[in-house]
Short mmCIF file of C-alpha atoms in Angstrom, two decimals:
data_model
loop_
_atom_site.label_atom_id
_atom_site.label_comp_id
_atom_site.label_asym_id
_atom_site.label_seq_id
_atom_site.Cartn_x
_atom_site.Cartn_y
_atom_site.Cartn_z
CA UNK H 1 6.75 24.32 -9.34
CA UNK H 2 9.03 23.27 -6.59
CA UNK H 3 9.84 20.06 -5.07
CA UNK H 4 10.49 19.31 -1.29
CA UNK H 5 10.29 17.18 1.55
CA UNK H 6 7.20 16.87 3.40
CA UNK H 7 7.34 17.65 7.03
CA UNK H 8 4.34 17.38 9.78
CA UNK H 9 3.38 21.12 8.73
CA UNK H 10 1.89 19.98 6.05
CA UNK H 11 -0.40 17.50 7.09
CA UNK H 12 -3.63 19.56 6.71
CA UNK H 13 -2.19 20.45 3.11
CA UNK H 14 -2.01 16.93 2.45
CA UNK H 15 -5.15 15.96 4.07
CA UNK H 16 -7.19 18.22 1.16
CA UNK H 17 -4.61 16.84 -1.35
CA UNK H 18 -5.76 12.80 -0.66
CA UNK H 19 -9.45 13.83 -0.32
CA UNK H 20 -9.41 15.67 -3.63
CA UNK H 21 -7.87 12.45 -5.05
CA UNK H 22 -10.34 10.17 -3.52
CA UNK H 23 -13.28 12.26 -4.59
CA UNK H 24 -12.39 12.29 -8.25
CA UNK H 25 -11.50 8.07 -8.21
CA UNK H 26 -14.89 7.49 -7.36
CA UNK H 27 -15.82 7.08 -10.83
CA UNK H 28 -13.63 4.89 -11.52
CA UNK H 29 -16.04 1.35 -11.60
CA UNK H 30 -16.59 -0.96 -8.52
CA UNK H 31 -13.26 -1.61 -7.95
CA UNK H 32 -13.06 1.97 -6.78
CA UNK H 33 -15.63 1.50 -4.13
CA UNK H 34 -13.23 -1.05 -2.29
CA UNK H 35 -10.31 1.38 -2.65
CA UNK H 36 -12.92 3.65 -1.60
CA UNK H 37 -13.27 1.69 1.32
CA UNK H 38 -9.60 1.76 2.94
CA UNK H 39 -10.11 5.84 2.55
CA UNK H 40 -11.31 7.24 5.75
CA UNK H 41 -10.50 11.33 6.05
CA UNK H 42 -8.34 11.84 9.06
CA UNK H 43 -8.39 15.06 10.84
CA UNK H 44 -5.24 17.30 10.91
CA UNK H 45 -3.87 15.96 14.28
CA UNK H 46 -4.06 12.53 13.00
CA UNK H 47 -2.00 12.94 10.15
CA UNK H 48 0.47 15.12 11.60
CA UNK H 49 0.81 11.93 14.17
CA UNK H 50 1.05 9.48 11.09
CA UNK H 51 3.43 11.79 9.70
CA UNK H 52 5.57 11.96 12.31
CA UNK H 53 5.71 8.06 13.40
CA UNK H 54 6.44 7.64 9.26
CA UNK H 55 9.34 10.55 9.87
CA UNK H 56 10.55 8.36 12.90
CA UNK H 57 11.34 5.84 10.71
CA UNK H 58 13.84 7.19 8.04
CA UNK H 59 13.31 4.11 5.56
CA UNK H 60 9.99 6.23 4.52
CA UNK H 61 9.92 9.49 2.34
CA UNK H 62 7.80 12.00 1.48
CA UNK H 63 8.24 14.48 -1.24
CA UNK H 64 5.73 16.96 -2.23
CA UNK H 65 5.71 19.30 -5.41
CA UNK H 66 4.59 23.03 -4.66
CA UNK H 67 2.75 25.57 -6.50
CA UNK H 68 4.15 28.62 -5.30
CA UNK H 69 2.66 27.42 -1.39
CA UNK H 70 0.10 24.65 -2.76
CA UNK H 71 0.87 21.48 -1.87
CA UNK H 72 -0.21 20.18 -5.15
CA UNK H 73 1.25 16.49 -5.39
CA UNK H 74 3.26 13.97 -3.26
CA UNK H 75 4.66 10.52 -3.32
CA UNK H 76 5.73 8.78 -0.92
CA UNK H 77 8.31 5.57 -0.97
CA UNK H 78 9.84 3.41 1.42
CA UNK H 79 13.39 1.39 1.74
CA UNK H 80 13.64 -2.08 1.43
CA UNK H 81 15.34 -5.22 0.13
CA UNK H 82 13.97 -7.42 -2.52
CA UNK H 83 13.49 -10.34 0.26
CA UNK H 84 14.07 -10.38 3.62
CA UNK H 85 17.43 -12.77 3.01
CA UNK H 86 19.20 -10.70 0.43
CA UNK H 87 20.78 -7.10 0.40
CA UNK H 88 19.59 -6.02 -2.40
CA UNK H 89 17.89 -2.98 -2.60
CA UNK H 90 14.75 -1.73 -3.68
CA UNK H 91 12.14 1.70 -3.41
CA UNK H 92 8.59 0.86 -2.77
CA UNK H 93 6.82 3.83 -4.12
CA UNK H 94 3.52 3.15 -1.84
CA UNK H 95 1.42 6.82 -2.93
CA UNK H 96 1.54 8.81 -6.03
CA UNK H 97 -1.18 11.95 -5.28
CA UNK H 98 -1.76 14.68 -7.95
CA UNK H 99 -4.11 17.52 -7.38
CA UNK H 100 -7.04 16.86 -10.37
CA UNK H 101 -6.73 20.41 -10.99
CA UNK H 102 -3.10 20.15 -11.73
CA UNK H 103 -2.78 16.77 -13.57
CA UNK H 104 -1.01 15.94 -17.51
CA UNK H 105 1.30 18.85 -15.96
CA UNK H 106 4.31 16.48 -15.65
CA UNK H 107 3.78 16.93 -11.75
CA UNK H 108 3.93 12.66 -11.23
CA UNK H 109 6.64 12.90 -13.89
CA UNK H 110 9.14 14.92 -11.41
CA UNK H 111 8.01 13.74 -8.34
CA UNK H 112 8.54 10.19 -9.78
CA UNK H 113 12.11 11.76 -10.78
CA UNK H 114 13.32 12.93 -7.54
CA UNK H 115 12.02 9.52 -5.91
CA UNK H 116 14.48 7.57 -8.63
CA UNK H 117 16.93 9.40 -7.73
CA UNK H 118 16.56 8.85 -3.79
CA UNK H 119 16.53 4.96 -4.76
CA UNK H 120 19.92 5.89 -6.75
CA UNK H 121 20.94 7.24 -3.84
CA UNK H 122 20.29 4.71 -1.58
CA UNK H 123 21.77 2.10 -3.95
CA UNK H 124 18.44 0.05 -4.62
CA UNK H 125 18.58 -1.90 -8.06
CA UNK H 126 15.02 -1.76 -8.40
CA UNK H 127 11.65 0.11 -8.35
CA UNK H 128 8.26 -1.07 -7.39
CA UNK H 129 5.14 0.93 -6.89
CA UNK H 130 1.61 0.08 -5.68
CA UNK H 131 -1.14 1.23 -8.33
CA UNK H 132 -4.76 1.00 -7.41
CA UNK H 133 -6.03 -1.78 -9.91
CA UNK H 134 -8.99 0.57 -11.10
CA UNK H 135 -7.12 3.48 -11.74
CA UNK H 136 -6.76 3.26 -15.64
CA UNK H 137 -4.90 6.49 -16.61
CA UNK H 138 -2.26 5.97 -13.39
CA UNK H 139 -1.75 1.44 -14.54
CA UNK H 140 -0.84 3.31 -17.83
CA UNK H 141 1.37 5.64 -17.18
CA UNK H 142 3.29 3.60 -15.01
CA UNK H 143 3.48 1.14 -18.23
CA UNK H 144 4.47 4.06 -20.12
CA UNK H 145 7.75 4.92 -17.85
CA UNK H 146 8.75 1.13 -17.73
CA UNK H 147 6.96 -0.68 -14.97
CA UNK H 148 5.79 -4.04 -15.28
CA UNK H 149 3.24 -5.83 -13.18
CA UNK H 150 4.86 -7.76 -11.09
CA UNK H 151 2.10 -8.87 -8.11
CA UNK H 152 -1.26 -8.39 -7.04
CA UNK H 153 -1.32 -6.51 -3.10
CA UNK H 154 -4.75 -7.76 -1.75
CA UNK H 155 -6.05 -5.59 1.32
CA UNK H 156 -8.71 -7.12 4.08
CA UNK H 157 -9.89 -5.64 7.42
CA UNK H 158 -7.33 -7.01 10.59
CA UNK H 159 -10.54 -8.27 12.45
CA UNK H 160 -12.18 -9.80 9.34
CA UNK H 161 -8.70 -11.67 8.84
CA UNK H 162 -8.51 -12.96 12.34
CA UNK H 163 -12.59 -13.80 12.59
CA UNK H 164 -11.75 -15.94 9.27
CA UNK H 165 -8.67 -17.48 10.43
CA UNK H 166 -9.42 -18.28 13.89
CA UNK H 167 -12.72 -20.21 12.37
CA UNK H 168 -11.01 -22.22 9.89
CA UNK H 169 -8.34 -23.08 12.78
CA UNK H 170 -11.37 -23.95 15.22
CA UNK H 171 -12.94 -26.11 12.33
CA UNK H 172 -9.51 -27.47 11.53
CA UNK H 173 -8.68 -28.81 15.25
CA UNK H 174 -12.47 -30.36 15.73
CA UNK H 175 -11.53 -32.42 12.08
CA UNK H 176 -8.60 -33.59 13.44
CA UNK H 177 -10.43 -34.64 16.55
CA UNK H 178 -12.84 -36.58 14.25
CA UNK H 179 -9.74 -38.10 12.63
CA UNK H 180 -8.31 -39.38 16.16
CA UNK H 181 -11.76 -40.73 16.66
CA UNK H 182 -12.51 -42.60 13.62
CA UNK H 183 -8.80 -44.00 13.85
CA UNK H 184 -9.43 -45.29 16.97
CA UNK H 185 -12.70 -46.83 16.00
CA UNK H 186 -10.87 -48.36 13.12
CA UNK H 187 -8.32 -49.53 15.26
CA UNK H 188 -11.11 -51.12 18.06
CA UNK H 189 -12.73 -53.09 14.59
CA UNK H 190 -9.66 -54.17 13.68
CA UNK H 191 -8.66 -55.31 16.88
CA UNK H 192 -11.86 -57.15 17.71
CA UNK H 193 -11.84 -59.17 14.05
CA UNK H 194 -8.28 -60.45 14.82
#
């Protein structure tokens, strides 16, 4: 097994590699079905365009582990600092994949490796990654190699977001036009007992 950047090449590779994935998380309870949801199969041009906008920017970094010419595995991570206001630095592992047919073959184990030491690298003091919640075996491995839960990542839909949003702001501003109208009532009563 060999270990290697990704390049756009390799999209159609990893294409097969994230629907094998999906397809054998769909077990996985009803939680699955909303992780389910954010999976939609792109075709190969797609992802060689995703690819190469994530290439663009060099804070993102794809490694994939090779069975003799099988893409077989890859994880991707991304640069960052612990908050916007502070230089420290930290790897946001954002996709461990693992072929089923190659899995409890230590493939997460070194990809894992050679994304520790990019953060090493890099200088970053700490590593998080971003586990599906339903995913049993992957919340317990990453227990098992040190990581502690740290937040919850919720996911919604951009126009479900804004639909909800703009409706609580539209039902916010007509309260606070009922509140400017029962003031001045108040203030009219008050005015006319004096």
């Amino acid at each position: 097994m060999t270990l290697r950047d990704a390049t756009v090449d390799d999209a159609r590779s990893l294409v097969e590699l994230w629907t094998a994935c999906a397809e054998a998380g769909q077990g996985d309870g009803p939680e699955a079905f909303t992780q389910q949801m954010l999976w939609r199969r792109p075709d190969e041009a797609e992802a060689a365009e995703a690819m190469a906008y994530n290439f663009e920017h060099r804070a993102r970094r794809m490694i994939v582990a090779l069975d003799d010419d099988r893409v077989i595995g890859v994880v991707v991570g991304d640069l960052a600092t612990v908050s916007p206001i502070s230089r420290a630095g930290m790897l946001i592992v954002t996709d461990v994949h693992v072929h089923p047919e190659y899995r409890r073959r230590s493939v997460a184990r070194l990809l894992l490796s050679a994304m520790a030491a990019h953060a090493e690298e890099n200088g970053c003091e700490i590593v998080v990654a971003s586990v599906p919640v339903q995913a049993r075996e992957t919340n317990r491995y990453f227990t098992k190699v040190g990581f502690n839960q740290l937040a919850v990542l919720r996911a919604v839909q951009t126009s479900r977001l804004r639909a909800r949003l703009d409706d609580k702001i539209a039902h916010a501003r007509g309260n606070g036009r009922l509140l400017a109208v029962r003031r001045t009532l108040r203030r009219r009563q008050e005015a006319a007992l004096n």
